[in-house]
Amino acid sequence: MKTRKISTAILLLMIAMTATAQCSFRNTAFKSGEFLSYNLYYNWKFVWVKAGTASMSTVESTYKGHKAYRSSLTTRGNKKVDNMFVLRDTLLCYSSTAMEPLYFRKGAREGKRYTVDELFYTYPNGKVNVRCHRQHNDGTHAWKTITPNSCVFDMMNIFMRARSFSSANWKKGHVVDFPIADGKGQAPARLRFNGTTKIKADNGKKYRCAELSYMEYEDRKWKEIVRFYVTDDHNHVPIRLDMFLKFGSAKAFLTNMKGLRNPITSEVK
């Protein structure tokens, strides 16, 4: 599975900021010690089957001697569905306490393929510099450096940042464009706001959620990668994700959340 499709993206609500702003942003959505867990389901020949689990954690750590947030996302498929599609993804990112992207790593097993992407961010003289690394399935390595004129994000760092953004004034159909990066370099991405709805999680509770679509520009057209639903409160916790894959579709439903920064005010009867 493309890891961009899991989280969301998953999950990408922030307009790109200028390099001179040092790519900083306020964090109002999470704190150290947050833990989220999910059930994964895969659609195989029109039948939904339990495919595995996913978990995400955020803790305060250090990166090159400075305080930083360390966030990790792990997806694990079960053996029952391995003959359909092997799902073994691990994502890791570091961001400064001012929400500047610092590092990203994605290890993804997609069927029989295994690749690793890494991004190393620096900000010399107020400019953005990103060293991009990809380890291919055959063990070869490719390196590329990009120096964009505005801030660029990977899917994990933009997700952590985006949770502090508010869509309260957005109208249905509102679109936000931003740059996204991986081991191959930079590409355009887009977020579309689809309004609000009620979603039942796998913890048995219902939540009022903002519905958003994460899209990438492929073959000269915008393609929806993941549709996700986040709590319509200050936490913006992803409750459900609908992922559109090359080999079918998958869904993730929240099973548990703890260590939240803010009260959950989006729960409904």
PDB file of C-alpha atoms in Angstrom:
ATOM      1  CA  MET A   1       0.000   0.000   0.000  1.00  0.00           C
ATOM      2  CA  LYS A   2       1.255   3.482  -0.732  1.00  0.00           C
ATOM      3  CA  THR A   3       1.865   5.006   2.646  1.00  0.00           C
ATOM      4  CA  ARG A   4       0.626   8.357   1.416  1.00  0.00           C
ATOM      5  CA  LYS A   5      -2.776   6.707   1.175  1.00  0.00           C
ATOM      6  CA  ILE A   6      -2.806   5.823   4.923  1.00  0.00           C
ATOM      7  CA  SER A   7      -2.771   8.681   6.566  1.00  0.00           C
ATOM      8  CA  THR A   8      -3.320  10.211   5.807  1.00  0.00           C
ATOM      9  CA  ALA A   9      -2.790  11.520   4.592  1.00  0.00           C
ATOM     10  CA  ILE A  10      -3.762  11.550   5.403  1.00  0.00           C
ATOM     11  CA  LEU A  11      -4.483  14.346   6.323  1.00  0.00           C
ATOM     12  CA  LEU A  12      -3.284  17.474   4.804  1.00  0.00           C
ATOM     13  CA  LEU A  13      -4.942  20.710   5.676  1.00  0.00           C
ATOM     14  CA  MET A  14      -2.197  23.361   5.588  1.00  0.00           C
ATOM     15  CA  ILE A  15      -1.421  25.993   2.963  1.00  0.00           C
ATOM     16  CA  ALA A  16       2.323  26.088   2.226  1.00  0.00           C
ATOM     17  CA  MET A  17       4.125  28.896   4.042  1.00  0.00           C
ATOM     18  CA  THR A  18       7.020  30.939   2.690  1.00  0.00           C
ATOM     19  CA  ALA A  19      10.622  29.944   3.344  1.00  0.00           C
ATOM     20  CA  THR A  20      11.363  33.212   5.083  1.00  0.00           C
ATOM     21  CA  ALA A  21       8.773  32.263   7.691  1.00  0.00           C
ATOM     22  CA  GLN A  22      11.039  29.298   8.588  1.00  0.00           C
ATOM     23  CA  CYS A  23       8.088  26.971   7.997  1.00  0.00           C
ATOM     24  CA  SER A  24       6.902  27.319  11.598  1.00  0.00           C
ATOM     25  CA  PHE A  25       3.318  26.960  12.768  1.00  0.00           C
ATOM     26  CA  ARG A  26       1.415  26.761  16.043  1.00  0.00           C
ATOM     27  CA  ASN A  27       0.453  23.428  17.593  1.00  0.00           C
ATOM     28  CA  THR A  28      -2.965  23.441  19.253  1.00  0.00           C
ATOM     29  CA  ALA A  29      -4.061  19.853  18.496  1.00  0.00           C
ATOM     30  CA  PHE A  30      -1.764  17.308  20.170  1.00  0.00           C
ATOM     31  CA  LYS A  31       0.710  16.767  22.991  1.00  0.00           C
ATOM     32  CA  SER A  32       3.433  14.286  23.870  1.00  0.00           C
ATOM     33  CA  GLY A  33       2.019  10.900  24.827  1.00  0.00           C
ATOM     34  CA  GLU A  34      -0.842  10.723  22.312  1.00  0.00           C
ATOM     35  CA  PHE A  35      -1.626   7.238  21.011  1.00  0.00           C
ATOM     36  CA  LEU A  36      -4.156   6.305  18.296  1.00  0.00           C
ATOM     37  CA  SER A  37      -5.045   2.794  17.114  1.00  0.00           C
ATOM     38  CA  TYR A  38      -7.096   1.504  14.159  1.00  0.00           C
ATOM     39  CA  ASN A  39      -8.575  -1.586  12.549  1.00  0.00           C
ATOM     40  CA  LEU A  40      -7.792  -2.025   8.850  1.00  0.00           C
ATOM     41  CA  TYR A  41     -10.207  -3.563   6.345  1.00  0.00           C
ATOM     42  CA  TYR A  42      -9.487  -4.588   2.751  1.00  0.00           C
ATOM     43  CA  ASN A  43     -12.002  -5.013  -0.068  1.00  0.00           C
ATOM     44  CA  TRP A  44     -11.359  -8.276  -1.879  1.00  0.00           C
ATOM     45  CA  LYS A  45     -13.777  -9.196  -4.701  1.00  0.00           C
ATOM     46  CA  PHE A  46     -16.545  -7.004  -3.210  1.00  0.00           C
ATOM     47  CA  VAL A  47     -16.112  -8.513   0.286  1.00  0.00           C
ATOM     48  CA  TRP A  48     -14.700  -6.505   3.210  1.00  0.00           C
ATOM     49  CA  VAL A  49     -12.274  -8.505   5.337  1.00  0.00           C
ATOM     50  CA  LYS A  50     -10.301  -7.557   8.457  1.00  0.00           C
ATOM     51  CA  ALA A  51      -6.833  -6.844   7.097  1.00  0.00           C
ATOM     52  CA  GLY A  52      -4.861  -5.881  10.199  1.00  0.00           C
ATOM     53  CA  THR A  53      -4.204  -2.963  12.485  1.00  0.00           C
ATOM     54  CA  ALA A  54      -2.495   0.418  12.538  1.00  0.00           C
ATOM     55  CA  SER A  55      -1.181   2.576  15.361  1.00  0.00           C
ATOM     56  CA  MET A  56       0.191   6.087  15.661  1.00  0.00           C
ATOM     57  CA  SER A  57       2.103   7.635  18.549  1.00  0.00           C
ATOM     58  CA  THR A  58       3.612  11.057  19.269  1.00  0.00           C
ATOM     59  CA  VAL A  59       6.201  11.799  21.948  1.00  0.00           C
ATOM     60  CA  GLU A  60       8.546  14.644  22.766  1.00  0.00           C
ATOM     61  CA  SER A  61      12.108  13.702  21.830  1.00  0.00           C
ATOM     62  CA  THR A  62      15.297  15.312  20.480  1.00  0.00           C
ATOM     63  CA  TYR A  63      16.674  15.691  16.962  1.00  0.00           C
ATOM     64  CA  LYS A  64      20.305  16.694  16.528  1.00  0.00           C
ATOM     65  CA  GLY A  65      20.398  17.997  20.077  1.00  0.00           C
ATOM     66  CA  HIS A  66      17.186  20.052  19.932  1.00  0.00           C
ATOM     67  CA  LYS A  67      13.732  19.328  21.343  1.00  0.00           C
ATOM     68  CA  ALA A  68      11.390  17.885  18.755  1.00  0.00           C
ATOM     69  CA  TYR A  69       8.241  15.839  18.288  1.00  0.00           C
ATOM     70  CA  ARG A  70       8.726  12.240  17.175  1.00  0.00           C
ATOM     71  CA  SER A  71       5.709  10.698  15.450  1.00  0.00           C
ATOM     72  CA  SER A  72       5.435   7.165  14.117  1.00  0.00           C
ATOM     73  CA  LEU A  73       2.776   5.296  12.176  1.00  0.00           C
ATOM     74  CA  THR A  74       2.829   1.515  11.782  1.00  0.00           C
ATOM     75  CA  THR A  75       0.479  -0.647   9.734  1.00  0.00           C
ATOM     76  CA  ARG A  76       0.427  -4.424  10.038  1.00  0.00           C
ATOM     77  CA  GLY A  77      -1.582  -6.770   7.861  1.00  0.00           C
ATOM     78  CA  ASN A  78      -2.570 -10.179   9.189  1.00  0.00           C
ATOM     79  CA  LYS A  79      -1.530 -13.481   7.662  1.00  0.00           C
ATOM     80  CA  LYS A  80      -5.082 -14.204   6.496  1.00  0.00           C
ATOM     81  CA  VAL A  81      -4.894 -11.489   3.850  1.00  0.00           C
ATOM     82  CA  ASP A  82      -1.202 -11.737   2.959  1.00  0.00           C
ATOM     83  CA  ASN A  83      -2.070 -13.790  -0.124  1.00  0.00           C
ATOM     84  CA  MET A  84      -4.234 -10.859  -1.298  1.00  0.00           C
ATOM     85  CA  PHE A  85      -1.934  -7.986  -0.438  1.00  0.00           C
ATOM     86  CA  VAL A  86       1.050  -7.727   1.919  1.00  0.00           C
ATOM     87  CA  LEU A  87       0.716  -4.695   4.155  1.00  0.00           C
ATOM     88  CA  ARG A  88       3.810  -3.785   6.172  1.00  0.00           C
ATOM     89  CA  ASP A  89       4.408  -0.017   6.379  1.00  0.00           C
ATOM     90  CA  THR A  90       6.380   1.967   8.933  1.00  0.00           C
ATOM     91  CA  LEU A  91       6.548   5.776   8.911  1.00  0.00           C
ATOM     92  CA  LEU A  92       8.570   8.058  11.153  1.00  0.00           C
ATOM     93  CA  CYS A  93       8.943  11.821  11.281  1.00  0.00           C
ATOM     94  CA  TYR A  94      10.550  14.491  13.416  1.00  0.00           C
ATOM     95  CA  SER A  95       9.268  18.045  13.578  1.00  0.00           C
ATOM     96  CA  SER A  96      10.483  20.935  15.678  1.00  0.00           C
ATOM     97  CA  THR A  97       8.341  22.166  18.563  1.00  0.00           C
ATOM     98  CA  ALA A  98       7.471  25.019  16.155  1.00  0.00           C
ATOM     99  CA  MET A  99       6.204  22.381  13.669  1.00  0.00           C
ATOM    100  CA  GLU A 100       9.047  22.759  11.149  1.00  0.00           C
ATOM    101  CA  PRO A 101       9.675  19.476   9.248  1.00  0.00           C
ATOM    102  CA  LEU A 102      13.054  17.985  10.188  1.00  0.00           C
ATOM    103  CA  TYR A 103      13.115  14.349   9.038  1.00  0.00           C
ATOM    104  CA  PHE A 104      10.920  11.693   7.448  1.00  0.00           C
ATOM    105  CA  ARG A 105      11.333   7.969   6.812  1.00  0.00           C
ATOM    106  CA  LYS A 106       8.963   5.553   5.113  1.00  0.00           C
ATOM    107  CA  GLY A 107       9.594   1.836   4.894  1.00  0.00           C
ATOM    108  CA  ALA A 108       6.908   0.272   2.703  1.00  0.00           C
ATOM    109  CA  ARG A 109       6.296  -3.325   1.677  1.00  0.00           C
ATOM    110  CA  GLU A 110       3.849  -3.312  -1.238  1.00  0.00           C
ATOM    111  CA  GLY A 111       3.202  -6.895  -2.223  1.00  0.00           C
ATOM    112  CA  LYS A 112       6.687  -8.269  -2.959  1.00  0.00           C
ATOM    113  CA  ARG A 113       8.295  -4.833  -3.238  1.00  0.00           C
ATOM    114  CA  TYR A 114      10.095  -3.116  -0.375  1.00  0.00           C
ATOM    115  CA  THR A 115      11.304   0.479  -0.652  1.00  0.00           C
ATOM    116  CA  VAL A 116      12.592   3.088   1.773  1.00  0.00           C
ATOM    117  CA  ASP A 117      12.156   6.854   1.408  1.00  0.00           C
ATOM    118  CA  GLU A 118      13.982   9.421   3.536  1.00  0.00           C
ATOM    119  CA  LEU A 119      13.866  13.225   3.665  1.00  0.00           C
ATOM    120  CA  PHE A 120      16.385  15.409   5.505  1.00  0.00           C
ATOM    121  CA  TYR A 121      15.278  19.040   5.984  1.00  0.00           C
ATOM    122  CA  THR A 122      17.550  22.012   6.667  1.00  0.00           C
ATOM    123  CA  TYR A 123      16.884  25.765   6.570  1.00  0.00           C
ATOM    124  CA  PRO A 124      20.147  27.601   5.761  1.00  0.00           C
ATOM    125  CA  ASN A 125      19.766  31.398   5.736  1.00  0.00           C
ATOM    126  CA  GLY A 126      15.974  31.114   5.832  1.00  0.00           C
ATOM    127  CA  LYS A 127      15.865  28.917   2.721  1.00  0.00           C
ATOM    128  CA  VAL A 128      14.454  25.410   2.388  1.00  0.00           C
ATOM    129  CA  ASN A 129      16.797  22.541   1.530  1.00  0.00           C
ATOM    130  CA  VAL A 130      15.588  18.942   1.357  1.00  0.00           C
ATOM    131  CA  ARG A 131      17.849  15.954   0.726  1.00  0.00           C
ATOM    132  CA  CYS A 132      15.715  13.162  -0.759  1.00  0.00           C
ATOM    133  CA  HIS A 133      16.773   9.514  -0.592  1.00  0.00           C
ATOM    134  CA  ARG A 134      15.144   6.385  -2.015  1.00  0.00           C
ATOM    135  CA  GLN A 135      16.303   2.819  -1.559  1.00  0.00           C
ATOM    136  CA  HIS A 136      14.840   0.739  -4.371  1.00  0.00           C
ATOM    137  CA  ASN A 137      13.594  -2.825  -4.145  1.00  0.00           C
ATOM    138  CA  ASP A 138      16.826  -4.121  -5.743  1.00  0.00           C
ATOM    139  CA  GLY A 139      18.936  -2.425  -3.062  1.00  0.00           C
ATOM    140  CA  THR A 140      20.161   0.484  -5.189  1.00  0.00           C
ATOM    141  CA  HIS A 141      20.039   4.035  -3.856  1.00  0.00           C
ATOM    142  CA  ALA A 142      19.030   7.349  -5.443  1.00  0.00           C
ATOM    143  CA  TRP A 143      19.683  10.803  -3.974  1.00  0.00           C
ATOM    144  CA  LYS A 144      18.248  14.163  -4.956  1.00  0.00           C
ATOM    145  CA  THR A 145      18.344  17.646  -3.418  1.00  0.00           C
ATOM    146  CA  ILE A 146      15.498  20.112  -3.837  1.00  0.00           C
ATOM    147  CA  THR A 147      15.534  23.804  -2.875  1.00  0.00           C
ATOM    148  CA  PRO A 148      11.920  24.999  -3.267  1.00  0.00           C
ATOM    149  CA  ASN A 149      10.924  28.645  -2.898  1.00  0.00           C
ATOM    150  CA  SER A 150       8.297  27.754  -0.294  1.00  0.00           C
ATOM    151  CA  CYS A 151       7.962  25.160   2.433  1.00  0.00           C
ATOM    152  CA  VAL A 152       7.538  21.558   1.379  1.00  0.00           C
ATOM    153  CA  PHE A 153       6.151  18.706   3.474  1.00  0.00           C
ATOM    154  CA  ASP A 154       6.079  14.934   3.652  1.00  0.00           C
ATOM    155  CA  MET A 155       2.809  13.189   4.424  1.00  0.00           C
ATOM    156  CA  MET A 156       3.588  12.689   8.119  1.00  0.00           C
ATOM    157  CA  ASN A 157       4.848  16.184   8.884  1.00  0.00           C
ATOM    158  CA  ILE A 158       1.971  17.836   7.031  1.00  0.00           C
ATOM    159  CA  PHE A 159      -0.488  15.660   8.921  1.00  0.00           C
ATOM    160  CA  MET A 160       0.890  16.679  12.312  1.00  0.00           C
ATOM    161  CA  ARG A 161       0.883  20.325  11.261  1.00  0.00           C
ATOM    162  CA  ALA A 162      -2.542  20.190   9.658  1.00  0.00           C
ATOM    163  CA  ARG A 163      -4.278  19.019  12.800  1.00  0.00           C
ATOM    164  CA  SER A 164      -3.920  22.562  14.190  1.00  0.00           C
ATOM    165  CA  PHE A 165      -5.634  24.112  11.184  1.00  0.00           C
ATOM    166  CA  SER A 166      -9.315  25.073  11.310  1.00  0.00           C
ATOM    167  CA  SER A 167     -11.799  24.449   8.503  1.00  0.00           C
ATOM    168  CA  ALA A 168     -14.577  26.318  10.321  1.00  0.00           C
ATOM    169  CA  ASN A 169     -14.823  28.981   7.593  1.00  0.00           C
ATOM    170  CA  TRP A 170     -14.460  26.602   4.655  1.00  0.00           C
ATOM    171  CA  LYS A 171     -17.404  26.015   2.356  1.00  0.00           C
ATOM    172  CA  LYS A 172     -18.093  22.644   0.763  1.00  0.00           C
ATOM    173  CA  GLY A 173     -15.809  22.230  -2.261  1.00  0.00           C
ATOM    174  CA  HIS A 174     -13.058  24.479  -0.867  1.00  0.00           C
ATOM    175  CA  VAL A 175      -9.626  23.471  -2.231  1.00  0.00           C
ATOM    176  CA  VAL A 176      -6.148  23.948  -0.733  1.00  0.00           C
ATOM    177  CA  ASP A 177      -3.003  23.308  -2.823  1.00  0.00           C
ATOM    178  CA  PHE A 178       0.414  22.516  -1.328  1.00  0.00           C
ATOM    179  CA  PRO A 179       3.684  20.734  -2.257  1.00  0.00           C
ATOM    180  CA  ILE A 180       4.399  17.203  -1.009  1.00  0.00           C
ATOM    181  CA  ALA A 181       7.729  15.360  -1.115  1.00  0.00           C
ATOM    182  CA  ASP A 182       9.036  11.791  -0.954  1.00  0.00           C
ATOM    183  CA  GLY A 183      12.260  10.012  -1.853  1.00  0.00           C
ATOM    184  CA  LYS A 184      11.827  10.924  -5.543  1.00  0.00           C
ATOM    185  CA  GLY A 185      11.401  14.673  -5.005  1.00  0.00           C
ATOM    186  CA  GLN A 186       8.558  17.182  -4.945  1.00  0.00           C
ATOM    187  CA  ALA A 187       5.052  16.945  -6.420  1.00  0.00           C
ATOM    188  CA  PRO A 188       1.766  18.928  -6.219  1.00  0.00           C
ATOM    189  CA  ALA A 189      -0.978  17.814  -3.854  1.00  0.00           C
ATOM    190  CA  ARG A 190      -4.418  19.091  -3.025  1.00  0.00           C
ATOM    191  CA  LEU A 191      -7.009  18.933  -0.262  1.00  0.00           C
ATOM    192  CA  ARG A 192     -10.753  19.276  -0.925  1.00  0.00           C
ATOM    193  CA  PHE A 193     -13.259  19.936   1.852  1.00  0.00           C
ATOM    194  CA  ASN A 194     -16.460  17.891   1.417  1.00  0.00           C
ATOM    195  CA  GLY A 195     -18.456  19.186   4.375  1.00  0.00           C
ATOM    196  CA  THR A 196     -19.294  17.532   7.706  1.00  0.00           C
ATOM    197  CA  THR A 197     -20.878  14.184   8.516  1.00  0.00           C
ATOM    198  CA  LYS A 198     -21.336  11.685  11.364  1.00  0.00           C
ATOM    199  CA  ILE A 199     -19.030   8.653  11.492  1.00  0.00           C
ATOM    200  CA  LYS A 200     -19.131   5.590  13.758  1.00  0.00           C
ATOM    201  CA  ALA A 201     -15.728   4.346  14.891  1.00  0.00           C
ATOM    202  CA  ASP A 202     -14.763   0.809  15.865  1.00  0.00           C
ATOM    203  CA  ASN A 203     -14.900   1.873  19.520  1.00  0.00           C
ATOM    204  CA  GLY A 204     -18.697   1.937  19.198  1.00  0.00           C
ATOM    205  CA  LYS A 205     -18.993   5.733  19.382  1.00  0.00           C
ATOM    206  CA  LYS A 206     -20.144   8.273  16.778  1.00  0.00           C
ATOM    207  CA  TYR A 207     -18.395  11.552  16.010  1.00  0.00           C
ATOM    208  CA  ARG A 208     -19.179  14.687  14.059  1.00  0.00           C
ATOM    209  CA  CYS A 209     -16.397  14.814  11.479  1.00  0.00           C
ATOM    210  CA  ALA A 210     -15.016  17.011   8.746  1.00  0.00           C
ATOM    211  CA  GLU A 211     -14.785  15.044   5.483  1.00  0.00           C
ATOM    212  CA  LEU A 212     -11.757  15.745   3.301  1.00  0.00           C
ATOM    213  CA  SER A 213     -10.222  14.292   0.157  1.00  0.00           C
ATOM    214  CA  TYR A 214      -6.456  14.162  -0.362  1.00  0.00           C
ATOM    215  CA  MET A 215      -5.549  14.294  -4.063  1.00  0.00           C
ATOM    216  CA  GLU A 216      -2.365  14.011  -6.129  1.00  0.00           C
ATOM    217  CA  TYR A 217      -1.721  15.198  -9.673  1.00  0.00           C
ATOM    218  CA  GLU A 218      -1.053  12.140 -11.850  1.00  0.00           C
ATOM    219  CA  ASP A 219      -1.163  11.749 -15.633  1.00  0.00           C
ATOM    220  CA  ARG A 220      -2.295  15.369 -16.053  1.00  0.00           C
ATOM    221  CA  LYS A 221      -5.296  15.015 -13.781  1.00  0.00           C
ATOM    222  CA  TRP A 222      -6.139  15.101 -10.076  1.00  0.00           C
ATOM    223  CA  LYS A 223      -6.623  11.675  -8.524  1.00  0.00           C
ATOM    224  CA  GLU A 224      -8.225  11.066  -5.127  1.00  0.00           C
ATOM    225  CA  ILE A 225      -5.828   9.050  -2.962  1.00  0.00           C
ATOM    226  CA  VAL A 226      -7.608   8.977   0.369  1.00  0.00           C
ATOM    227  CA  ARG A 227     -10.834  10.326   1.831  1.00  0.00           C
ATOM    228  CA  PHE A 228     -10.615  10.895   5.546  1.00  0.00           C
ATOM    229  CA  TYR A 229     -12.816  11.991   8.400  1.00  0.00           C
ATOM    230  CA  VAL A 230     -11.398  13.931  11.359  1.00  0.00           C
ATOM    231  CA  THR A 231     -13.157  14.966  14.559  1.00  0.00           C
ATOM    232  CA  ASP A 232     -14.773  18.369  14.235  1.00  0.00           C
ATOM    233  CA  ASP A 233     -13.077  19.705  17.384  1.00  0.00           C
ATOM    234  CA  HIS A 234      -9.634  21.022  18.367  1.00  0.00           C
ATOM    235  CA  ASN A 235      -7.990  17.564  18.254  1.00  0.00           C
ATOM    236  CA  HIS A 236      -8.792  16.715  14.616  1.00  0.00           C
ATOM    237  CA  VAL A 237      -8.291  13.026  15.286  1.00  0.00           C
ATOM    238  CA  PRO A 238      -8.766  10.823  12.189  1.00  0.00           C
ATOM    239  CA  ILE A 239     -11.783   8.590  12.875  1.00  0.00           C
ATOM    240  CA  ARG A 240     -12.038   6.848   9.501  1.00  0.00           C
ATOM    241  CA  LEU A 241      -9.948   6.713   6.331  1.00  0.00           C
ATOM    242  CA  ASP A 242     -11.078   5.416   2.925  1.00  0.00           C
ATOM    243  CA  MET A 243      -8.052   4.494   0.810  1.00  0.00           C
ATOM    244  CA  PHE A 244      -8.113   3.973  -2.952  1.00  0.00           C
ATOM    245  CA  LEU A 245      -5.378   1.499  -3.908  1.00  0.00           C
ATOM    246  CA  LYS A 246      -4.025   0.077  -7.135  1.00  0.00           C
ATOM    247  CA  PHE A 247      -5.287  -3.350  -6.127  1.00  0.00           C
ATOM    248  CA  GLY A 248      -8.621  -2.434  -4.586  1.00  0.00           C
ATOM    249  CA  SER A 249      -9.670  -0.301  -1.643  1.00  0.00           C
ATOM    250  CA  ALA A 250      -9.158  -0.265   2.111  1.00  0.00           C
ATOM    251  CA  LYS A 251     -10.630   1.417   5.168  1.00  0.00           C
ATOM    252  CA  ALA A 252      -9.288   2.244   8.620  1.00  0.00           C
ATOM    253  CA  PHE A 253     -11.535   2.780  11.659  1.00  0.00           C
ATOM    254  CA  LEU A 254     -10.424   4.176  15.007  1.00  0.00           C
ATOM    255  CA  THR A 255     -10.470   1.701  17.895  1.00  0.00           C
ATOM    256  CA  ASN A 256      -8.864   3.735  20.676  1.00  0.00           C
ATOM    257  CA  MET A 257      -7.384   7.149  21.440  1.00  0.00           C
ATOM    258  CA  LYS A 258      -5.596   8.308  24.562  1.00  0.00           C
ATOM    259  CA  GLY A 259      -3.324  11.114  25.695  1.00  0.00           C
ATOM    260  CA  LEU A 260      -5.287  13.759  23.772  1.00  0.00           C
ATOM    261  CA  ARG A 261      -4.485  17.414  24.295  1.00  0.00           C
ATOM    262  CA  ASN A 262      -8.064  18.713  24.186  1.00  0.00           C
ATOM    263  CA  PRO A 263     -11.477  17.414  25.288  1.00  0.00           C
ATOM    264  CA  ILE A 264     -13.437  15.481  22.663  1.00  0.00           C
ATOM    265  CA  THR A 265     -16.453  17.695  21.940  1.00  0.00           C
ATOM    266  CA  SER A 266     -17.452  16.086  18.629  1.00  0.00           C
ATOM    267  CA  GLU A 267     -18.971  12.906  20.043  1.00  0.00           C
ATOM    268  CA  VAL A 268     -22.671  12.557  19.185  1.00  0.00           C
ATOM    269  CA  LYS A 269     -25.451  10.133  20.101  1.00  0.00           C
TER     270      LYS A 269
END
